């Protein structure tokens, strides 16, 4: 390469010059994030989809111009920030969409700069060792033996059904309740399993009596999927009773703890997950109650030998003689080939905060949810669905029709003033506030309720 060509090559993020090349670019990104947040001025951009699309289109210009623009980094990041739903804003409380910790985000930058790929040891020597140590530690925390890193709850649930099918045969039938995550019946369909048995859940959780009846009537093999933290209401199925029924009937048990798994870090709340260690597989997801940038999912397994079903041989990645010589074989750790080292941000967070630090964050958001529920219960203009189990609160304007509830939510979204979710339980539509921001304060809760009240027709 000539000296002239070297000078014209854009700088790389890694290598000897990587840190210095990144330094001014990071300053540009941080300035753009601040400018975009100031432009947005709230939890969500005002004006709805058309206004947001127009602003993004104006900032983007020609997506693939003939000549590059050195200002693109600032302009596009600013447009993204100005048009973002900011999970760190206390009035952004619709989804299981957490504000990521700064230390985890900084670690994620290192992962992007170094760009290890966890499909062969020679692409990710240190990341391979880090993943092995941290996943096993997290699995033991849940009472299981090992864990795989996934992109989140959907992939973890899909993998859980795949492992169950390979262990018990293609006639395996999924049994879950109507409150289970939509990814479970979808995974059964994708895997060619028989149609799932969906039990009614009038109160949002799996009823042990209905499960006992189903397990008695249905021929095996059966996979029962329980939930520790439903998406709609944050409810936890009666895990000990479900585990006992599965043991008595010889059914396999999977627990989707994508939301509630974070309670494991809290001395105050971890007892709500009693029975988790009886599962064959458990879904965990630290980009919810773990404050990680997405993606940060895991599937914990009780029987590591079942992971052999994922194994593949590709000579360029895990030649048999390389494996015999001691190079770790990573292709059995995921159905994906190229994988970024999402474990890095998790490892840094666990070491930086420790169990006590993460537990304190869990305790704070659960406390905010209880406080918000108390405000609703005391307000004559609102109806509370129930006391929160984790950090989700369902409520609605008293005596309002479902159409009114939906319109109130959309109005707040369009104005950019608050981000609330929606859930349908007991045949009615409820507003959903999910508290994952440990910096929310009581006055933020009062402000959120005032905004809903002010947007509800009198």
CSV table of C-alpha atoms in Angstrom, one decimal:
chain,number,residue,atom,x,y,z
A,1,UNK,CA,0.0,0.0,0.0
A,2,UNK,CA,1.4,3.4,-0.9
A,3,UNK,CA,1.7,6.2,1.6
A,4,UNK,CA,-1.0,8.1,-0.2
A,5,UNK,CA,-3.4,5.2,-0.1
A,6,UNK,CA,-2.7,4.7,3.6
A,7,UNK,CA,-3.6,8.3,4.3
A,8,UNK,CA,-6.9,8.1,2.5
A,9,UNK,CA,-8.0,4.9,4.3
A,10,UNK,CA,-10.6,5.7,7.0
A,11,UNK,CA,-9.3,5.0,10.5
A,12,UNK,CA,-10.0,1.7,12.1
A,13,UNK,CA,-11.5,1.2,15.6
A,14,UNK,CA,-8.9,-1.3,16.8
A,15,UNK,CA,-5.2,-1.8,16.3
A,16,UNK,CA,-2.5,0.6,17.6
A,17,UNK,CA,-4.2,3.7,16.3
A,18,UNK,CA,-7.7,2.6,17.2
A,19,UNK,CA,-8.1,4.4,20.5
A,20,UNK,CA,-6.9,7.7,19.2
A,21,UNK,CA,-9.1,7.4,16.1
A,22,UNK,CA,-12.1,6.8,18.3
A,23,UNK,CA,-11.4,9.6,20.8
A,24,UNK,CA,-12.7,12.6,18.6
A,25,UNK,CA,-15.5,10.5,17.2
A,26,UNK,CA,-16.7,9.7,20.7
A,27,UNK,CA,-16.8,13.4,21.5
A,28,UNK,CA,-18.9,13.9,18.3
A,29,UNK,CA,-21.3,11.1,19.3
A,30,UNK,CA,-21.7,12.5,22.8
A,31,UNK,CA,-22.3,16.0,21.5
A,32,UNK,CA,-24.9,14.7,19.1
A,33,UNK,CA,-26.7,12.7,21.8
A,34,UNK,CA,-26.9,15.7,24.0
A,35,UNK,CA,-28.2,17.9,21.1
A,36,UNK,CA,-30.7,15.3,20.1
A,37,UNK,CA,-32.0,14.9,23.6
A,38,UNK,CA,-32.4,18.7,24.0
A,39,UNK,CA,-34.2,18.9,20.6
A,40,UNK,CA,-36.6,16.1,21.7
A,41,UNK,CA,-37.3,17.7,25.0
A,42,UNK,CA,-39.2,14.8,26.6
A,43,UNK,CA,-39.6,11.0,26.6
A,44,UNK,CA,-40.7,10.7,23.0
A,45,UNK,CA,-40.6,13.0,19.9
A,46,UNK,CA,-43.8,14.9,19.4
A,47,UNK,CA,-45.8,14.7,16.2
A,48,UNK,CA,-46.3,11.0,15.6
A,49,UNK,CA,-44.8,8.8,12.9
A,50,UNK,CA,-45.1,11.2,10.0
A,51,UNK,CA,-43.2,14.0,11.8
A,52,UNK,CA,-40.5,11.7,13.0
A,53,UNK,CA,-40.0,10.2,9.5
A,54,UNK,CA,-39.8,13.6,8.0
A,55,UNK,CA,-37.1,14.7,10.4
A,56,UNK,CA,-35.1,11.5,9.9
A,57,UNK,CA,-35.4,11.8,6.1
A,58,UNK,CA,-34.2,15.4,6.2
A,59,UNK,CA,-31.2,14.5,8.3
A,60,UNK,CA,-30.3,11.4,6.3
A,61,UNK,CA,-30.5,12.9,2.8
A,62,UNK,CA,-29.3,10.5,0.2
A,63,UNK,CA,-28.6,7.2,2.1
A,64,UNK,CA,-25.9,6.3,-0.4
A,65,UNK,CA,-24.3,9.4,-1.9
A,66,UNK,CA,-21.6,9.3,-4.5
A,67,UNK,CA,-19.4,11.5,-2.2
A,68,UNK,CA,-19.2,11.0,1.5
A,69,UNK,CA,-20.1,13.6,4.2
A,70,UNK,CA,-17.8,13.9,7.2
A,71,UNK,CA,-20.6,15.4,9.2
A,72,UNK,CA,-22.8,12.3,8.8
A,73,UNK,CA,-21.9,10.9,12.2
A,74,UNK,CA,-23.1,14.0,14.1
A,75,UNK,CA,-26.2,14.6,11.9
A,76,UNK,CA,-27.6,11.0,11.9
A,77,UNK,CA,-26.9,10.4,15.6
A,78,UNK,CA,-28.5,13.6,16.5
A,79,UNK,CA,-31.6,12.7,14.4
A,80,UNK,CA,-31.7,9.3,16.1
A,81,UNK,CA,-31.5,10.8,19.6
A,82,UNK,CA,-34.1,13.5,18.8
A,83,UNK,CA,-36.5,10.8,17.5
A,84,UNK,CA,-35.8,8.2,20.2
A,85,UNK,CA,-38.0,6.9,23.0
A,86,UNK,CA,-35.7,7.6,25.9
A,87,UNK,CA,-35.9,4.8,28.5
A,88,UNK,CA,-34.1,7.0,31.0
A,89,UNK,CA,-36.9,9.5,31.0
A,90,UNK,CA,-39.2,8.7,34.0
A,91,UNK,CA,-42.2,9.3,31.8
A,92,UNK,CA,-41.1,6.6,29.4
A,93,UNK,CA,-42.6,3.5,31.0
A,94,UNK,CA,-44.4,1.5,28.4
A,95,UNK,CA,-42.3,-1.6,27.8
A,96,UNK,CA,-39.6,-3.9,29.2
A,97,UNK,CA,-37.1,-1.4,27.7
A,98,UNK,CA,-34.5,-0.4,30.3
A,99,UNK,CA,-32.2,2.5,30.5
A,100,UNK,CA,-28.8,0.9,30.1
A,101,UNK,CA,-26.1,1.5,32.7
A,102,UNK,CA,-23.3,3.8,31.6
A,103,UNK,CA,-20.6,1.2,32.5
A,104,UNK,CA,-22.4,-1.5,30.5
A,105,UNK,CA,-22.6,0.8,27.5
A,106,UNK,CA,-18.9,1.7,27.7
A,107,UNK,CA,-18.1,-2.0,27.8
A,108,UNK,CA,-20.2,-2.5,24.8
A,109,UNK,CA,-18.1,0.0,22.9
A,110,UNK,CA,-15.0,-2.1,23.6
A,111,UNK,CA,-16.8,-5.1,22.3
A,112,UNK,CA,-17.6,-3.3,19.1
A,113,UNK,CA,-14.1,-1.9,18.7
A,114,UNK,CA,-12.4,-5.3,19.2
A,115,UNK,CA,-15.1,-7.1,17.3
A,116,UNK,CA,-14.5,-10.7,18.5
A,117,UNK,CA,-16.7,-13.3,16.8
A,118,UNK,CA,-17.6,-16.2,19.1
A,119,UNK,CA,-17.8,-18.9,16.5
A,120,UNK,CA,-14.2,-20.0,16.8
A,121,UNK,CA,-11.5,-19.6,19.5
A,122,UNK,CA,-9.0,-18.0,17.1
A,123,UNK,CA,-11.4,-15.1,16.6
A,124,UNK,CA,-12.2,-14.6,20.2
A,125,UNK,CA,-9.6,-16.1,22.6
A,126,UNK,CA,-10.3,-13.9,25.7
A,127,UNK,CA,-14.1,-13.5,25.0
A,128,UNK,CA,-14.4,-17.3,24.8
A,129,UNK,CA,-13.0,-17.8,28.2
A,130,UNK,CA,-15.0,-14.8,29.6
A,131,UNK,CA,-18.3,-16.2,28.2
A,132,UNK,CA,-17.6,-19.7,29.7
A,133,UNK,CA,-17.0,-18.3,33.2
A,134,UNK,CA,-19.8,-15.8,33.3
A,135,UNK,CA,-22.5,-17.9,31.8
A,136,UNK,CA,-21.9,-20.7,34.2
A,137,UNK,CA,-21.9,-18.3,37.2
A,138,UNK,CA,-25.2,-16.9,36.1
A,139,UNK,CA,-26.7,-20.4,35.5
A,140,UNK,CA,-25.6,-21.4,39.1
A,141,UNK,CA,-27.3,-18.3,40.4
A,142,UNK,CA,-30.6,-19.6,38.9
A,143,UNK,CA,-29.9,-23.1,40.3
A,144,UNK,CA,-28.9,-24.7,37.0
A,145,UNK,CA,-25.6,-25.9,35.5
A,146,UNK,CA,-24.7,-23.9,32.4
A,147,UNK,CA,-26.1,-21.2,30.1
A,148,UNK,CA,-25.9,-20.0,26.5
A,149,UNK,CA,-25.9,-16.4,25.4
A,150,UNK,CA,-28.8,-15.4,23.2
A,151,UNK,CA,-30.3,-12.3,21.7
A,152,UNK,CA,-33.1,-12.3,24.2
A,153,UNK,CA,-36.2,-14.0,25.5
A,154,UNK,CA,-37.5,-15.0,22.0
A,155,UNK,CA,-34.3,-16.9,21.0
A,156,UNK,CA,-34.0,-18.4,24.5
A,157,UNK,CA,-37.5,-19.8,24.4
A,158,UNK,CA,-37.0,-21.1,20.9
A,159,UNK,CA,-33.8,-22.9,22.0
A,160,UNK,CA,-35.6,-24.3,25.0
A,161,UNK,CA,-38.2,-25.9,22.8
A,162,UNK,CA,-35.5,-27.1,20.4
A,163,UNK,CA,-33.5,-28.9,23.2
A,164,UNK,CA,-36.8,-30.4,24.5
A,165,UNK,CA,-37.7,-31.7,21.0
A,166,UNK,CA,-34.3,-33.3,20.5
A,167,UNK,CA,-34.5,-34.9,24.0
A,168,UNK,CA,-38.0,-36.2,23.7
A,169,UNK,CA,-39.0,-36.4,20.1
A,170,UNK,CA,-40.9,-34.5,17.5
A,171,UNK,CA,-44.3,-35.5,19.0
A,172,UNK,CA,-43.5,-33.4,22.1
A,173,UNK,CA,-46.4,-31.1,22.9
A,174,UNK,CA,-46.1,-27.6,24.5
A,175,UNK,CA,-48.5,-26.9,27.4
A,176,UNK,CA,-48.7,-23.2,28.5
A,177,UNK,CA,-51.3,-20.7,29.5
A,178,UNK,CA,-52.8,-17.8,27.6
A,179,UNK,CA,-50.5,-15.4,29.6
A,180,UNK,CA,-47.3,-17.0,28.2
A,181,UNK,CA,-45.1,-15.1,25.8
A,182,UNK,CA,-46.1,-15.3,22.2
A,183,UNK,CA,-42.7,-16.6,21.2
A,184,UNK,CA,-43.5,-20.0,22.8
A,185,UNK,CA,-46.3,-21.1,20.6
A,186,UNK,CA,-44.5,-19.5,17.7
A,187,UNK,CA,-41.4,-21.6,18.4
A,188,UNK,CA,-43.6,-24.7,18.5
A,189,UNK,CA,-44.8,-23.9,15.0
A,190,UNK,CA,-41.4,-23.1,13.7
A,191,UNK,CA,-40.1,-26.4,15.1
A,192,UNK,CA,-42.9,-28.4,13.6
A,193,UNK,CA,-44.2,-29.6,16.9
A,194,UNK,CA,-47.9,-30.5,17.5
A,195,UNK,CA,-50.3,-27.6,18.1
A,196,UNK,CA,-49.7,-26.3,21.7
A,197,UNK,CA,-52.3,-26.8,24.4
A,198,UNK,CA,-53.1,-23.3,25.6
A,199,UNK,CA,-54.8,-23.3,29.0
A,200,UNK,CA,-57.1,-20.3,30.0
A,201,UNK,CA,-55.6,-17.8,32.4
A,202,UNK,CA,-58.5,-15.7,33.7
A,203,UNK,CA,-56.1,-14.0,36.2
A,204,UNK,CA,-53.1,-14.0,33.9
A,205,UNK,CA,-51.3,-16.9,35.4
A,206,UNK,CA,-51.1,-20.7,34.9
A,207,UNK,CA,-53.7,-22.4,37.1
A,208,UNK,CA,-52.3,-25.5,38.8
A,209,UNK,CA,-55.7,-27.2,38.8
A,210,UNK,CA,-56.1,-26.7,35.1
A,211,UNK,CA,-52.5,-27.9,34.5
A,212,UNK,CA,-53.1,-31.0,36.6
A,213,UNK,CA,-56.2,-31.9,34.6
A,214,UNK,CA,-54.3,-31.3,31.3
A,215,UNK,CA,-51.3,-33.4,32.4
A,216,UNK,CA,-53.6,-36.2,33.4
A,217,UNK,CA,-55.6,-36.2,30.1
A,218,UNK,CA,-52.8,-35.6,27.6
A,219,UNK,CA,-50.5,-38.3,26.3
A,220,UNK,CA,-46.8,-37.6,26.6
A,221,UNK,CA,-44.2,-36.4,26.0
A,222,UNK,CA,-45.2,-32.9,27.3
A,223,UNK,CA,-43.3,-29.7,27.8
A,224,UNK,CA,-44.8,-27.3,30.3
A,225,UNK,CA,-43.8,-23.6,29.9
A,226,UNK,CA,-44.3,-21.4,33.0
A,227,UNK,CA,-43.6,-17.7,33.3
A,228,UNK,CA,-41.8,-15.7,35.9
A,229,UNK,CA,-42.8,-12.2,34.9
A,230,UNK,CA,-45.5,-12.0,32.2
A,231,UNK,CA,-45.2,-9.3,29.6
A,232,UNK,CA,-48.6,-7.8,30.2
A,233,UNK,CA,-48.7,-7.6,33.9
A,234,UNK,CA,-45.4,-8.8,35.4
A,235,UNK,CA,-47.2,-11.8,37.0
A,236,UNK,CA,-45.4,-14.9,38.2
A,237,UNK,CA,-46.9,-18.3,37.8
A,238,UNK,CA,-47.0,-20.6,40.9
A,239,UNK,CA,-43.7,-22.2,40.2
A,240,UNK,CA,-43.4,-24.6,43.1
A,241,UNK,CA,-46.8,-26.1,42.4
A,242,UNK,CA,-46.1,-26.3,38.7
A,243,UNK,CA,-42.7,-28.0,39.3
A,244,UNK,CA,-44.3,-30.6,41.5
A,245,UNK,CA,-47.0,-31.4,38.9
A,246,UNK,CA,-44.4,-31.7,36.2
A,247,UNK,CA,-42.3,-34.1,38.4
A,248,UNK,CA,-45.4,-36.2,39.3
A,249,UNK,CA,-46.5,-36.5,35.6
A,250,UNK,CA,-43.0,-36.9,34.0
A,251,UNK,CA,-43.4,-33.6,32.1
A,252,UNK,CA,-40.4,-31.4,31.2
A,253,UNK,CA,-40.5,-27.9,32.6
A,254,UNK,CA,-39.3,-24.7,31.0
A,255,UNK,CA,-39.6,-21.3,32.9
A,256,UNK,CA,-39.6,-18.1,30.9
A,257,UNK,CA,-38.0,-15.7,33.4
A,258,UNK,CA,-36.9,-13.1,30.9
A,259,UNK,CA,-38.5,-10.4,33.0
A,260,UNK,CA,-38.5,-11.8,36.5
A,261,UNK,CA,-35.1,-13.4,36.4
A,262,UNK,CA,-33.5,-10.2,37.7
A,263,UNK,CA,-35.2,-10.8,41.0
A,264,UNK,CA,-32.4,-13.3,41.6
A,265,UNK,CA,-30.1,-10.4,42.5
A,266,UNK,CA,-32.4,-9.1,45.2
A,267,UNK,CA,-32.3,-10.6,48.7
A,268,UNK,CA,-35.7,-9.0,49.3
A,269,UNK,CA,-37.4,-10.4,46.2
A,270,UNK,CA,-35.6,-13.6,45.1
A,271,UNK,CA,-38.0,-15.8,47.1
A,272,UNK,CA,-40.6,-15.1,44.5
A,273,UNK,CA,-38.6,-17.3,42.1
A,274,UNK,CA,-38.8,-20.3,44.4
A,275,UNK,CA,-39.1,-23.4,42.1
A,276,UNK,CA,-36.9,-21.9,39.4
A,277,UNK,CA,-34.2,-24.5,40.1
A,278,UNK,CA,-36.6,-27.3,39.3
A,279,UNK,CA,-36.7,-26.4,35.6
A,280,UNK,CA,-34.9,-28.1,32.8
A,281,UNK,CA,-34.4,-24.8,31.1
A,282,UNK,CA,-34.8,-21.1,32.1
A,283,UNK,CA,-34.9,-18.0,30.0
A,284,UNK,CA,-33.1,-15.0,31.4
A,285,UNK,CA,-32.8,-11.6,29.9
A,286,UNK,CA,-30.5,-8.9,31.3
A,287,UNK,CA,-31.6,-6.1,29.0
A,288,UNK,CA,-34.7,-6.0,31.2
A,289,UNK,CA,-34.1,-6.2,35.0
A,290,UNK,CA,-30.3,-6.1,34.4
A,291,UNK,CA,-29.9,-2.7,32.7
A,292,UNK,CA,-27.8,-3.9,29.8
A,293,UNK,CA,-27.9,-2.5,26.3
A,294,UNK,CA,-29.7,-5.0,24.0
A,295,UNK,CA,-29.0,-7.8,23.4
A,296,UNK,CA,-28.2,-9.6,26.7
A,297,UNK,CA,-30.3,-12.8,26.8
A,298,UNK,CA,-29.4,-16.2,28.2
A,299,UNK,CA,-30.8,-19.7,28.3
A,300,UNK,CA,-29.8,-21.6,31.4
A,301,UNK,CA,-29.9,-25.4,31.3
A,302,UNK,CA,-29.9,-28.1,34.0
A,303,UNK,CA,-28.4,-30.8,31.8
A,304,UNK,CA,-25.4,-29.4,29.8
A,305,UNK,CA,-25.1,-32.7,27.9
A,306,UNK,CA,-28.3,-31.7,26.0
A,307,UNK,CA,-26.3,-28.9,24.4
A,308,UNK,CA,-24.6,-31.6,22.2
A,309,UNK,CA,-27.6,-31.4,19.9
A,310,UNK,CA,-26.4,-27.9,18.8
A,311,UNK,CA,-23.0,-29.1,17.8
A,312,UNK,CA,-21.9,-28.6,14.2
A,313,UNK,CA,-18.6,-29.4,12.5
A,314,UNK,CA,-17.1,-26.9,10.0
A,315,UNK,CA,-13.4,-27.6,9.3
A,316,UNK,CA,-12.5,-23.9,8.9
A,317,UNK,CA,-13.9,-23.2,12.4
A,318,UNK,CA,-13.6,-26.3,14.6
A,319,UNK,CA,-11.5,-28.9,12.8
A,320,UNK,CA,-11.4,-32.2,14.7
A,321,UNK,CA,-7.7,-32.1,15.1
A,322,UNK,CA,-7.8,-28.5,16.5
A,323,UNK,CA,-10.4,-29.6,19.0
A,324,UNK,CA,-8.3,-32.6,20.0
A,325,UNK,CA,-5.3,-30.3,20.4
A,326,UNK,CA,-7.2,-28.3,23.0
A,327,UNK,CA,-8.7,-25.4,21.1
A,328,UNK,CA,-12.2,-24.8,22.5
A,329,UNK,CA,-15.1,-25.7,20.2
A,330,UNK,CA,-17.7,-22.9,20.2
A,331,UNK,CA,-20.1,-24.0,17.5
A,332,UNK,CA,-22.2,-25.9,20.1
A,333,UNK,CA,-22.8,-22.8,22.2
A,334,UNK,CA,-25.3,-21.3,19.8
A,335,UNK,CA,-27.3,-22.0,16.6
A,336,UNK,CA,-25.8,-18.8,15.3
A,337,UNK,CA,-22.3,-18.6,13.7
A,338,UNK,CA,-21.1,-15.1,14.0
A,339,UNK,CA,-21.8,-13.8,17.5
A,340,UNK,CA,-20.6,-10.6,19.1
A,341,UNK,CA,-19.3,-10.8,22.7
A,342,UNK,CA,-22.4,-9.6,24.5
A,343,UNK,CA,-21.1,-11.3,27.6
A,344,UNK,CA,-18.5,-8.5,28.0
A,345,UNK,CA,-20.9,-5.8,29.1
A,346,UNK,CA,-22.6,-8.3,31.4
A,347,UNK,CA,-19.3,-9.4,33.0
A,348,UNK,CA,-18.3,-5.8,33.5
A,349,UNK,CA,-21.6,-4.9,35.1
A,350,UNK,CA,-21.6,-7.9,37.5
A,351,UNK,CA,-18.1,-7.2,38.7
A,352,UNK,CA,-18.7,-3.4,38.9
A,353,UNK,CA,-21.9,-3.5,40.8
A,354,UNK,CA,-21.9,-7.0,42.4
A,355,UNK,CA,-25.0,-8.8,43.5
A,356,UNK,CA,-25.7,-6.1,46.2
A,357,UNK,CA,-25.6,-3.3,43.6
A,358,UNK,CA,-27.8,-5.0,41.1
A,359,UNK,CA,-30.2,-6.1,43.9
A,360,UNK,CA,-30.5,-2.5,45.1
A,361,UNK,CA,-31.6,-1.4,41.6
A,362,UNK,CA,-34.2,-4.2,41.5
A,363,UNK,CA,-35.5,-3.1,44.9
A,364,UNK,CA,-35.7,0.5,43.8
A,365,UNK,CA,-37.9,-0.2,40.7
A,366,UNK,CA,-40.1,-2.6,42.6
A,367,UNK,CA,-40.6,0.1,45.2
A,368,UNK,CA,-41.5,2.7,42.6
A,369,UNK,CA,-44.1,0.4,41.2
A,370,UNK,CA,-45.7,-0.2,44.6
A,371,UNK,CA,-45.7,3.6,45.2
A,372,UNK,CA,-47.4,4.2,41.9
A,373,UNK,CA,-50.0,1.6,42.6
A,374,UNK,CA,-50.7,3.2,45.9
A,375,UNK,CA,-51.2,6.6,44.2
A,376,UNK,CA,-53.7,5.0,41.8
A,377,UNK,CA,-55.6,3.2,44.6
A,378,UNK,CA,-56.0,6.4,46.5
A,379,UNK,CA,-57.2,8.4,43.4
A,380,UNK,CA,-61.0,8.3,42.8
A,381,UNK,CA,-60.5,8.9,39.1
A,382,UNK,CA,-58.6,5.7,38.5
A,383,UNK,CA,-58.9,2.0,38.8
A,384,UNK,CA,-56.0,-0.3,39.7
A,385,UNK,CA,-55.8,-3.8,38.3
A,386,UNK,CA,-53.9,-5.2,41.2
A,387,UNK,CA,-50.8,-4.7,43.4
A,388,UNK,CA,-47.7,-5.1,41.3
A,389,UNK,CA,-45.8,-8.4,41.6
A,390,UNK,CA,-42.5,-7.0,40.0
A,391,UNK,CA,-42.5,-3.5,38.6
A,392,UNK,CA,-45.5,-3.4,36.2
A,393,UNK,CA,-48.6,-1.5,37.1
A,394,UNK,CA,-51.9,-1.8,35.2
A,395,UNK,CA,-54.5,1.0,35.7
A,396,UNK,CA,-57.2,2.8,33.8
A,397,UNK,CA,-59.4,5.9,34.2
A,398,UNK,CA,-62.4,4.9,36.2
A,399,UNK,CA,-65.6,4.1,34.2
A,400,UNK,CA,-63.8,4.8,30.9
A,401,UNK,CA,-64.6,2.8,27.8
A,402,UNK,CA,-61.8,0.8,26.1
A,403,UNK,CA,-61.7,3.2,23.2
A,404,UNK,CA,-61.1,6.1,25.6
A,405,UNK,CA,-58.3,4.3,27.3
A,406,UNK,CA,-56.6,3.6,23.9
A,407,UNK,CA,-57.1,7.2,22.8
A,408,UNK,CA,-55.6,8.6,26.0
A,409,UNK,CA,-52.4,6.5,25.4
A,410,UNK,CA,-52.1,7.5,21.7
A,411,UNK,CA,-52.7,11.1,22.5
A,412,UNK,CA,-49.8,11.2,25.0
A,413,UNK,CA,-47.6,9.4,22.5
A,414,UNK,CA,-48.5,11.8,19.7
A,415,UNK,CA,-47.7,14.8,21.9
A,416,UNK,CA,-44.5,13.2,23.1
A,417,UNK,CA,-45.4,13.8,26.8
A,418,UNK,CA,-45.5,10.2,28.1
A,419,UNK,CA,-45.0,6.6,26.9
A,420,UNK,CA,-47.4,4.1,28.4
A,421,UNK,CA,-48.1,0.6,27.3
A,422,UNK,CA,-51.4,-1.3,27.0
A,423,UNK,CA,-52.6,-4.7,28.1
A,424,UNK,CA,-55.9,-6.6,27.8
A,425,UNK,CA,-56.8,-8.5,30.9
A,426,UNK,CA,-60.2,-9.5,32.3
A,427,UNK,CA,-61.7,-8.6,29.0
A,428,UNK,CA,-60.8,-4.9,29.4
A,429,UNK,CA,-58.0,-2.6,28.2
A,430,UNK,CA,-55.6,-1.3,30.7
A,431,UNK,CA,-52.8,1.3,30.6
A,432,UNK,CA,-49.5,-0.3,31.5
A,433,UNK,CA,-46.6,1.4,33.3
A,434,UNK,CA,-43.4,-0.6,33.6
A,435,UNK,CA,-40.8,0.8,36.0
A,436,UNK,CA,-37.3,-0.1,35.0
A,437,UNK,CA,-35.7,3.3,35.7
A,438,UNK,CA,-34.1,3.2,39.2
A,439,UNK,CA,-33.7,7.0,39.1
A,440,UNK,CA,-37.5,7.6,39.0
A,441,UNK,CA,-38.7,9.6,42.0
A,442,UNK,CA,-42.1,10.0,43.7
A,443,UNK,CA,-42.7,13.4,41.9
A,444,UNK,CA,-42.2,11.6,38.6
A,445,UNK,CA,-44.9,9.2,39.5
A,446,UNK,CA,-47.3,11.9,40.4
A,447,UNK,CA,-46.5,13.8,37.2
A,448,UNK,CA,-47.3,10.6,35.1
A,449,UNK,CA,-50.7,10.2,36.8
A,450,UNK,CA,-51.4,13.9,36.3
A,451,UNK,CA,-50.7,13.6,32.5
A,452,UNK,CA,-53.1,10.7,32.2
A,453,UNK,CA,-55.7,12.5,34.2
A,454,UNK,CA,-55.4,15.6,32.1
A,455,UNK,CA,-55.7,13.7,28.9
A,456,UNK,CA,-58.8,11.8,29.9
A,457,UNK,CA,-62.1,13.4,28.7
A,458,UNK,CA,-64.2,14.6,31.6
